[in-house]
Coordinates of C-alpha atoms in Angstrom, one line a residue:
X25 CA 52.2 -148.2 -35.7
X26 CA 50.3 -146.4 -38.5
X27 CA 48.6 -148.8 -41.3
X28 CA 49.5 -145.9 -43.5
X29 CA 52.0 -147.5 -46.3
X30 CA 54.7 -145.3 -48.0
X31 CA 54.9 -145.1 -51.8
X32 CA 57.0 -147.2 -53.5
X33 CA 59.2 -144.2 -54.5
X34 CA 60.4 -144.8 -50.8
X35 CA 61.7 -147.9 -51.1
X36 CA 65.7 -148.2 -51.8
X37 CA 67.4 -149.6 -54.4
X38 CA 69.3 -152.8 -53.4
X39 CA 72.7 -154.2 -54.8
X40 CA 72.2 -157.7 -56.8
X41 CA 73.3 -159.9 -53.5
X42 CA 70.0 -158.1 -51.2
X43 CA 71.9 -157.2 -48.3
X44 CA 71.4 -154.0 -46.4
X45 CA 73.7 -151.6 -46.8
X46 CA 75.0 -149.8 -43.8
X47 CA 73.6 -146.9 -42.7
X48 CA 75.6 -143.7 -41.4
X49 CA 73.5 -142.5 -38.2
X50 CA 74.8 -139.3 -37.0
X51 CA 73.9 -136.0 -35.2
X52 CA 70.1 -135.3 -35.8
X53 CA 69.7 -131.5 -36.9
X54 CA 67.0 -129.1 -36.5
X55 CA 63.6 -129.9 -37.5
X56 CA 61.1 -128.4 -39.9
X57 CA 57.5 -129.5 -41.2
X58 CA 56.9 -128.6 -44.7
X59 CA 53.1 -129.1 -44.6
X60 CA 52.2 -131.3 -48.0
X61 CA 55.2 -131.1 -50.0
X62 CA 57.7 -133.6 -51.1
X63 CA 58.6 -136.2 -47.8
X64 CA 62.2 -136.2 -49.4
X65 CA 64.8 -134.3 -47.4
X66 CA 66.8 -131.7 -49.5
X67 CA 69.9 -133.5 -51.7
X68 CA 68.3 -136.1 -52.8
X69 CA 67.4 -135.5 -56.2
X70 CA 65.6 -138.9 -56.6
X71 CA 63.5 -141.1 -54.7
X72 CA 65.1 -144.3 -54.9
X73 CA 68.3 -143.0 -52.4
X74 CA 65.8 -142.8 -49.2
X75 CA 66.5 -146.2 -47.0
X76 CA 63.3 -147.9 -46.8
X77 CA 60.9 -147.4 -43.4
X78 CA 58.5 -148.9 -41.6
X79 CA 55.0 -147.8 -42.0
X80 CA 53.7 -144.6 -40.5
X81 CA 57.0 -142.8 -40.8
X82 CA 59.0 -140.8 -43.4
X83 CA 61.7 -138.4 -43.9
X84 CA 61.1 -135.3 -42.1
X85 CA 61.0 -133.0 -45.0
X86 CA 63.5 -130.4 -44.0
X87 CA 65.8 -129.8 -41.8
X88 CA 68.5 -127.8 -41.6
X89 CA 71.7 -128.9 -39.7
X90 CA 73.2 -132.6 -38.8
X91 CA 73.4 -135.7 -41.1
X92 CA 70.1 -135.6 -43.7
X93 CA 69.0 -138.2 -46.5
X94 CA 71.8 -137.1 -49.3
X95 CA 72.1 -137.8 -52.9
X96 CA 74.3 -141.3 -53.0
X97 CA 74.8 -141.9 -49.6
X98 CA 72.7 -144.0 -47.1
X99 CA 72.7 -141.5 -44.5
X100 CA 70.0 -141.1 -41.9
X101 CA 68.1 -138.1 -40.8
X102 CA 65.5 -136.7 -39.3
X103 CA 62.1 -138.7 -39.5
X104 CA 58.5 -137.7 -38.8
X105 CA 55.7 -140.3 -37.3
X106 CA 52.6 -139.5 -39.2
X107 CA 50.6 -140.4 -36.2
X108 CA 51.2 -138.1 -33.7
X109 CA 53.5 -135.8 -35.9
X110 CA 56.6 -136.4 -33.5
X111 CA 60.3 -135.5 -35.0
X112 CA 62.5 -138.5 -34.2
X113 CA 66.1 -137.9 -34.2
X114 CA 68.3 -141.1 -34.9
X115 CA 70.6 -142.2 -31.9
X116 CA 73.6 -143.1 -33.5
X117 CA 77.0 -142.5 -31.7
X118 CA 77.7 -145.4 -28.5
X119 CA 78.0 -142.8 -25.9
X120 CA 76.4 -139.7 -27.4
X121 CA 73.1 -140.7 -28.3
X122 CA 72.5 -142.4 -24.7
X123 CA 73.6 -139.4 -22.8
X124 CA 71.3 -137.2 -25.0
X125 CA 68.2 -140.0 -23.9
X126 CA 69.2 -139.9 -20.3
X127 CA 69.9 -135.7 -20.1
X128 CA 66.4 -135.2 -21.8
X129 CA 64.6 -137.8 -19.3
X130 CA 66.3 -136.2 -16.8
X131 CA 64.6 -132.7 -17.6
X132 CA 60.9 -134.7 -18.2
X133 CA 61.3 -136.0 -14.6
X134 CA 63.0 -132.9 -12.8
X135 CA 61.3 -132.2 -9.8
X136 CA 61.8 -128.7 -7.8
X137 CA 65.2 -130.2 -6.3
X138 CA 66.7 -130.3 -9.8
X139 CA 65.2 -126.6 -10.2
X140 CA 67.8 -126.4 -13.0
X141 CA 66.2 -129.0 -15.1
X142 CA 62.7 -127.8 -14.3
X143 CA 63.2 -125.0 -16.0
X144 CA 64.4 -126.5 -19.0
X145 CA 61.2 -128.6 -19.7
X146 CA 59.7 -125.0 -21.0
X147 CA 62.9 -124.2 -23.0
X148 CA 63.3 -127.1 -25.1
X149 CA 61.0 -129.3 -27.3
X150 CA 58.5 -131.8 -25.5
X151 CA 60.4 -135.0 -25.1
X152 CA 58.3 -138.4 -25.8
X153 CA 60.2 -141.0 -25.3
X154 CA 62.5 -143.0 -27.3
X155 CA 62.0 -146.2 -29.1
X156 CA 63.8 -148.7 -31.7
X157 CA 62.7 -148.9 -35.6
X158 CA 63.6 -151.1 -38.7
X159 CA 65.4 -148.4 -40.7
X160 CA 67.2 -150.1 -44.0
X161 CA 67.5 -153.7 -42.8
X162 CA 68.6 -152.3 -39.5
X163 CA 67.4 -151.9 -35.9
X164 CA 68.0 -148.1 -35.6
X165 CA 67.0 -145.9 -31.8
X166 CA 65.6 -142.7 -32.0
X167 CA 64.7 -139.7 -29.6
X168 CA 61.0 -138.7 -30.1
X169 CA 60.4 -135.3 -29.9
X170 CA 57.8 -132.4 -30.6
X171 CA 58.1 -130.8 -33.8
X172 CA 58.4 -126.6 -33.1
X173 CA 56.9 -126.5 -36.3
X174 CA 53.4 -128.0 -36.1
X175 CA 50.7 -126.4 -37.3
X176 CA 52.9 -123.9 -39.2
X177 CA 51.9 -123.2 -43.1
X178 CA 55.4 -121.7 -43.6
X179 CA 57.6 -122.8 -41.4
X180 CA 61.1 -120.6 -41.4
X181 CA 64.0 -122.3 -39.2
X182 CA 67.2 -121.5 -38.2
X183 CA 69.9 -123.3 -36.3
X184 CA 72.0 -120.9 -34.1
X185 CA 74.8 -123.1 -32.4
X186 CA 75.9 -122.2 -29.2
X187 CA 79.5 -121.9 -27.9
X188 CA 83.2 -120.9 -29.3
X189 CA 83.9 -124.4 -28.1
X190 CA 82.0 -127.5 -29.9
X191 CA 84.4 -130.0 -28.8
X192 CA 83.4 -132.0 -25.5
X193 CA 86.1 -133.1 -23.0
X194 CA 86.1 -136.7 -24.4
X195 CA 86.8 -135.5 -27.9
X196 CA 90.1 -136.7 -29.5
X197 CA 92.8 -134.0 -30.4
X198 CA 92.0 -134.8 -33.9
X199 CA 88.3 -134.0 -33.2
X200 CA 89.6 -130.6 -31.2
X201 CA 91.5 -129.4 -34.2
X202 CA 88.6 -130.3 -36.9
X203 CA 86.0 -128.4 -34.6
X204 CA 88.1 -125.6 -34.1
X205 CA 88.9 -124.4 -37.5
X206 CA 85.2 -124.5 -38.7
X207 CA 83.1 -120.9 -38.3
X208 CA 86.1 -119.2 -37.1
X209 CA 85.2 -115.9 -37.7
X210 CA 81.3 -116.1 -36.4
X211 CA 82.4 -118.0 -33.2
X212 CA 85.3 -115.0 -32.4
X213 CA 82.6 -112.3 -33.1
X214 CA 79.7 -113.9 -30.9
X215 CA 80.8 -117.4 -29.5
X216 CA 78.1 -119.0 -31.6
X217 CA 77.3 -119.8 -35.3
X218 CA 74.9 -120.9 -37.8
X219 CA 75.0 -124.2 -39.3
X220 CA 71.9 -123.6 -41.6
X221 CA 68.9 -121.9 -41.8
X222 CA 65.9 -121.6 -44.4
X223 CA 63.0 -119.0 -44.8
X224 CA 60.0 -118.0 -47.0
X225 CA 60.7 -115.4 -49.0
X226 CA 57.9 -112.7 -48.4
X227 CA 59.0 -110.7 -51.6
X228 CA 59.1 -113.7 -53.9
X229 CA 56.8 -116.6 -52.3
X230 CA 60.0 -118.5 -52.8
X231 CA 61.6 -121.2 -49.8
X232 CA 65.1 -120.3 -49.6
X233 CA 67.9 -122.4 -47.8
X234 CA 71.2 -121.7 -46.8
X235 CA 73.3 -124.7 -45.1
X236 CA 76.9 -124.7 -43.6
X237 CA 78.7 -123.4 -46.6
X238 CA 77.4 -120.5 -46.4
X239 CA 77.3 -120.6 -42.1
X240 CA 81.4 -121.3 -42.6
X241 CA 81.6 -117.7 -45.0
X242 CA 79.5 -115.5 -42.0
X243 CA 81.9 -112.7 -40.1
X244 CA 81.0 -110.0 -37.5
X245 CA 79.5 -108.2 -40.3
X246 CA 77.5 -110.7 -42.4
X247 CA 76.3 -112.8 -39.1
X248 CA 73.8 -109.7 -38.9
X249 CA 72.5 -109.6 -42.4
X250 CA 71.8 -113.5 -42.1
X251 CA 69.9 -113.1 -39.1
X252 CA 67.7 -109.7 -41.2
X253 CA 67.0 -112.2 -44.2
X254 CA 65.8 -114.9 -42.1
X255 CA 63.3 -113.1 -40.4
X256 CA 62.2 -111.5 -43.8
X257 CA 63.8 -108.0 -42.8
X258 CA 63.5 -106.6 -46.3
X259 CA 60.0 -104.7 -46.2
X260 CA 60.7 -103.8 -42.3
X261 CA 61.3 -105.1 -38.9
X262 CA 58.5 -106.8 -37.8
X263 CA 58.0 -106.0 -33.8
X264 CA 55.8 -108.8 -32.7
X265 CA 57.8 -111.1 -34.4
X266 CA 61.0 -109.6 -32.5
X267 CA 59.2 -109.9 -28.9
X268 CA 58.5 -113.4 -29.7
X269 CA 61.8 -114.5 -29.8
X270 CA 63.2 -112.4 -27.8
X271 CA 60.6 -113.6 -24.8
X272 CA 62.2 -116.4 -25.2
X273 CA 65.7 -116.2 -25.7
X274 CA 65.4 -114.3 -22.2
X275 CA 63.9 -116.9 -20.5
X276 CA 67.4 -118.7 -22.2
X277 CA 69.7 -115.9 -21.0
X278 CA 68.5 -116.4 -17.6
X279 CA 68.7 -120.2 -17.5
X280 CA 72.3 -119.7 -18.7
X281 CA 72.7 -116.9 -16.1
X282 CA 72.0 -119.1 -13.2
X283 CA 72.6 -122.7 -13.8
X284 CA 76.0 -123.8 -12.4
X285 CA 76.0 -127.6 -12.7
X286 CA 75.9 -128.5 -16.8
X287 CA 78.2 -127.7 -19.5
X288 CA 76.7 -127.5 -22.6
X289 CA 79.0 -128.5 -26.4
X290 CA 77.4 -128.2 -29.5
X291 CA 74.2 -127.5 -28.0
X292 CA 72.0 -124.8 -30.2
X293 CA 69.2 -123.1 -30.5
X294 CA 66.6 -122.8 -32.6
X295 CA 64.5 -120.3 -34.2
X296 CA 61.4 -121.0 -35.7
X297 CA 58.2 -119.0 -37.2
X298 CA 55.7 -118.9 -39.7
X299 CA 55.7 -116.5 -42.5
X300 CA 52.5 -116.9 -43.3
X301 CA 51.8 -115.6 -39.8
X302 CA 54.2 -112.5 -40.5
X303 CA 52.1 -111.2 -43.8
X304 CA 48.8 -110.1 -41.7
X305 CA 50.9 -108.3 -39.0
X306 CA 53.2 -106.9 -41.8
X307 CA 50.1 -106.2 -43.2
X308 CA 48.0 -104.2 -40.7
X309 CA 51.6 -103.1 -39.9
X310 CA 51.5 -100.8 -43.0
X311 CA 54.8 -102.3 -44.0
X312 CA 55.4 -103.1 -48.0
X313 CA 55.2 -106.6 -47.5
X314 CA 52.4 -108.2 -48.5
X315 CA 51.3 -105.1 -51.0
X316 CA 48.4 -103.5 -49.3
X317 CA 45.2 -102.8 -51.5
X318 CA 44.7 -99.0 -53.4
X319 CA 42.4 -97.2 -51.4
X320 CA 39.5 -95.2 -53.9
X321 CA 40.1 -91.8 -54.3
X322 CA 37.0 -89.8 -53.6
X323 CA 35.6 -88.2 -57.0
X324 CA 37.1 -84.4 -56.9
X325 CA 39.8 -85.3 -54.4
X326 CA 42.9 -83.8 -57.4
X327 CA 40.8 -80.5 -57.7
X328 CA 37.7 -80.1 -59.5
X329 CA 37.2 -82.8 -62.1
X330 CA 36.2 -86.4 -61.9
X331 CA 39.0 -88.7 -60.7
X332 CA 38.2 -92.4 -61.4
X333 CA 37.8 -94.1 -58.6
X334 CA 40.5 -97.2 -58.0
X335 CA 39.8 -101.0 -57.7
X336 CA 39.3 -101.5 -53.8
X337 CA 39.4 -104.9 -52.3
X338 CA 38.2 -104.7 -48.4
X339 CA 40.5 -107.3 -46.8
X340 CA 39.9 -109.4 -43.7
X341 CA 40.5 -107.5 -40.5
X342 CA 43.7 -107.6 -38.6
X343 CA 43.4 -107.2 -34.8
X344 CA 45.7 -105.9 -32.8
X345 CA 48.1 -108.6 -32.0
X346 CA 48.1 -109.7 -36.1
X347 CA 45.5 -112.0 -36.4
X348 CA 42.5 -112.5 -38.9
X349 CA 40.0 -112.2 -37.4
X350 CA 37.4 -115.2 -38.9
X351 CA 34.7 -114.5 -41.6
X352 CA 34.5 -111.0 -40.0
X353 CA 34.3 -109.1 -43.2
X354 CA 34.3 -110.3 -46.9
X355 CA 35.7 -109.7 -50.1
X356 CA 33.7 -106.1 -52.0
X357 CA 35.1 -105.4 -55.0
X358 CA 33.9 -101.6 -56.2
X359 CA 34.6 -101.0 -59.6
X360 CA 33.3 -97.2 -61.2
X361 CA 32.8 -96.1 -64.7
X362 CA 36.6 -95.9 -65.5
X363 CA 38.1 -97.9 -68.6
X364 CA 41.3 -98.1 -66.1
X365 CA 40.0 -101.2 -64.3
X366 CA 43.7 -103.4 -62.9
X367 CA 41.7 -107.0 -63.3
X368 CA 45.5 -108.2 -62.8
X369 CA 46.2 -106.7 -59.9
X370 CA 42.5 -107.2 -58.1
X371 CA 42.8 -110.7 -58.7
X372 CA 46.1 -111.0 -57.1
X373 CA 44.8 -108.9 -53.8
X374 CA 42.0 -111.3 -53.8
X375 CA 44.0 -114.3 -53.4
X376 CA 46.3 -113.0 -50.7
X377 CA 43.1 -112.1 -48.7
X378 CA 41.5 -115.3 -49.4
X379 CA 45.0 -117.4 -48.5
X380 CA 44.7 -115.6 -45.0
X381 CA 40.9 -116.2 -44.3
X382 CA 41.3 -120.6 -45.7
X383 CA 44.5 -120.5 -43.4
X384 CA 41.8 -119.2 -40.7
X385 CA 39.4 -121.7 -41.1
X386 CA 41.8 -124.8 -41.2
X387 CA 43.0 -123.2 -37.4
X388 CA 46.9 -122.3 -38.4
X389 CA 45.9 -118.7 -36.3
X390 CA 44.8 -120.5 -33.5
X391 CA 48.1 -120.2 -31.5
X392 CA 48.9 -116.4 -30.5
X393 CA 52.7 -117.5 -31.1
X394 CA 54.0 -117.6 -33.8
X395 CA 57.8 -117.2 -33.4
X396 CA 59.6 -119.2 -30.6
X397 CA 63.2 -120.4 -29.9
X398 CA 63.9 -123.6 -27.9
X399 CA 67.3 -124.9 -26.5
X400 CA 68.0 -128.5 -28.4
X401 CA 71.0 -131.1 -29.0
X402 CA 72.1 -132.3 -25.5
X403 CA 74.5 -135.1 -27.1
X404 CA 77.2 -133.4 -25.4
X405 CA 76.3 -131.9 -22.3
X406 CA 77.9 -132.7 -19.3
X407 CA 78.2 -132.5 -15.6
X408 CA 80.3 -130.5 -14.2
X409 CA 82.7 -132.5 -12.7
X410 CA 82.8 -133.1 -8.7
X411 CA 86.2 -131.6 -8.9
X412 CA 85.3 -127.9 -10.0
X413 CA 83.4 -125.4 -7.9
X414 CA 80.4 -124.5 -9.0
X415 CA 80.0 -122.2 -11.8
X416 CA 78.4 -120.9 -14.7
X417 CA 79.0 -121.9 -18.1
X418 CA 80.9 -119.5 -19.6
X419 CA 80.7 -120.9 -23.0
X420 CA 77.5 -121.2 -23.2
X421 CA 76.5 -117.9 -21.8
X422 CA 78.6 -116.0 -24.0
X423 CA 77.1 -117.3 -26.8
X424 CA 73.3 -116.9 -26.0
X425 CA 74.8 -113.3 -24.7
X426 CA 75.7 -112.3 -28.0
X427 CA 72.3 -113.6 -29.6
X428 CA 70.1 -112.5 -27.3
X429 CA 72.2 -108.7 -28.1
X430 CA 71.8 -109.1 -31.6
X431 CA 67.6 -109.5 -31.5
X432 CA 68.1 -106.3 -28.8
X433 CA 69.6 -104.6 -31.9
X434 CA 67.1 -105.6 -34.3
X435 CA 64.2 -104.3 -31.8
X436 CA 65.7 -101.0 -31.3
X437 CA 66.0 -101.1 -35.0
X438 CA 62.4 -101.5 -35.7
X439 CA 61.2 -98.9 -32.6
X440 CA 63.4 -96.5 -35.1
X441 CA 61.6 -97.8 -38.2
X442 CA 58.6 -97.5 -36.7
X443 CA 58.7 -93.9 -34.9
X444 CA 57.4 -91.3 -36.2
X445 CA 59.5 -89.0 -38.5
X446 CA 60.2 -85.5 -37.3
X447 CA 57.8 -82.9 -38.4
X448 CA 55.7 -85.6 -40.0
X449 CA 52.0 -86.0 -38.3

């Protein structure tokens, strides 16, 4: 365990008598690392409501579905181990957490008999074990698992759950009713829904989250527009982005296609990438997100007289899959005789460009992917039962049907965007 110690902001409050309140473990959510910024997950307006933990761990900064660290309550979330940057996801329910442990040591020791759960080892997150920590006064179990995240400067995530059907077949009919009337109109339209998601902003720098409010409001109509602001649609499709995911959610599709022996409740899936790996390719891309520096007019070019030339900033080069290229080229800032000179506006250029080479250098353009999706939450996934014939699971399948139709969408989208326009060289 890490000698690391937390800050005493970590440390709860305790009532006057010192006994450890109760914790409420419940479903873990999807996970997100938010590089240096505030260890406390979003509600908590103060840092005396996180539970204290042992040494080496804290709250995983975001995440956004399941239980999290809110504002006067002592639930539990999502942690991160700052030694190996694993997510560990509390196991709280009797019978739901342990099924989840067994399903996802199943998959880690699948050999090609249990093709099925082969397969799944490269659609979901890297499983590493579980193991028991004093959370609050309390012995607490958690999943340990790789965070999809890592190495991301800008992490954007979104939970996509799978299935008109949440319920599993031990749910009570008080459970059955409570499941059924949330996302109603999302779950009709597509047999999934989104519980939360959260994004950088590429127009205003900004993080922006929405949780399950908003997920609850989302019909046929709106379920699209989500997806387009997550993935920063405003200044363009990106097409690399869209292959990303979309190589994946395949791979999905397929799994679902053909595996006959599981049935999956309130599974999901989740979308991650970095959008500070989208600006370069957005970038090179020509699209209007990040701005792109003025190019110097050639004196003459209007016709005759002198034109000034314009503040040029050579950038860093983009290659052909969207990547800066290292220390290639360097900053030259050519400035003529003109009184117009935009110090404002070269300065800004220059720090963009110099935010992608430092990002460069500290190795966050190492990985050639940058958007993924991976299958998580296996709480409540069951066999089928020896009863049934074997069969696909419908439920399942129509839901990563409809997402994997909605990204199809979105590509032929940007092939549109992106083609050229008639009569136009």
């Amino acid at each position: 365990m890490s000698q690391l110690k937390l800050p005493p902001y970590q440390k709860r409050k305790t009532s006057s008598t010192n006994r450890p309140t109760t914790l409420n473990v419940g479903k873990g959510g999807s996970t997100a690392n938010q590089g240096n910024k505030s260890p406390l997950g979003y509600g908590m307006q103060t840092p005396d409501e996180c539970p204290s933990l042992p040494d080496g761990f804290l709250p995983l900064p975001c995440q956004v579905a399941g239980h999290a660290f809110h504002k006067g309550t002592d639930s539990l979330g999502l942690l991160k181990s700052i030694d190996d940057g694993s997510v560990l996801k509390p196991v709280g329910k009797l019978l739901a957490g342990p099924r989840e442990i067994k399903f996802y040591e199943q998959i880690a020791k699948a050999t090609g008999e249990m093709r099925e759960l082969v397969v799944l080892r490269e659609l979901t997150p890297q499983y590493r074990g579980h193991r028991k920590l004093p959370v609050g006064g309390e012995l607490i179990e958690f999943l340990m698992l790789e965070d999809l995240t890592q190495g991301m400067l800008e992490p954007c995530i979104m939970d996509v759950k799978i299935g008109r059907r949440s319920w599993d077949p031990m749910a009570t009919e008080e459970k059955r009713r409570y499941e059924a009337s949330k996302y109603g109109e999302s779950r009709a339209a597509y047999g999934f829904c989104i519980p939360g998601f959260q994004f950088y902003s590429l127009q205003t720098g900004r993080l922006q989250r929405y949780g399950k409010e908003y997920g609850k409001k989302l019909t046929e109509v709106t379920v699209r527009d989500a997806l387009r602001r997550f993935l920063n649609a405003d200044g363009g499709l990106c097409r690399q982005q869209l292959i990303q995911f979309l190589t994946d959610l395949w791979n999905i599709q397929k799994w679902a296609r053909t595996q006959t022996f599981y049935r999956l409740y309130a599974s999901s899936v989740l979308l991650v990438y970095d959008a500070r790996r989208l600006k370069p390719v957005l970038l090179h891309a020509g699209k209007k997100t990040p701005r792109t520096p003025n190019t110097p007019a050639p004196v003459g070019a209007s016709g005759g007289g002198s034109t000034p030339n314009t503040p040029t900033v050579c950038t860093t080069s983009v290659n052909e899959v969207g990547d800066v290229e290292p220390l290639q080229h360097y900053f030259q800032i050519q400035r003529g005789h003109s009184i117009n000179h935009n110090y404002e506006e070269d300065i800004k250029i220059m720090k963009e460009n110099y935010t992608f080479m430092l990002d460069n250098l500290v190795g966050s353009y190492e990985d050639k992917i940058w958007a993924k999706a991976r299958m998580i939450d296996f709480a409540h996934t069951f066999p089928l039962p020896p009863t049934e014939p074997p069969a696909v699971d419908r439920n399942y399948l129509e839901g990563i049907d409809s997402l994997v139709k909605l990204f199809e969408d979105l590509l032929k989208d940007c092939e549109i965007q992106n083609s050229p326009r008639q009569g136009v060289a």
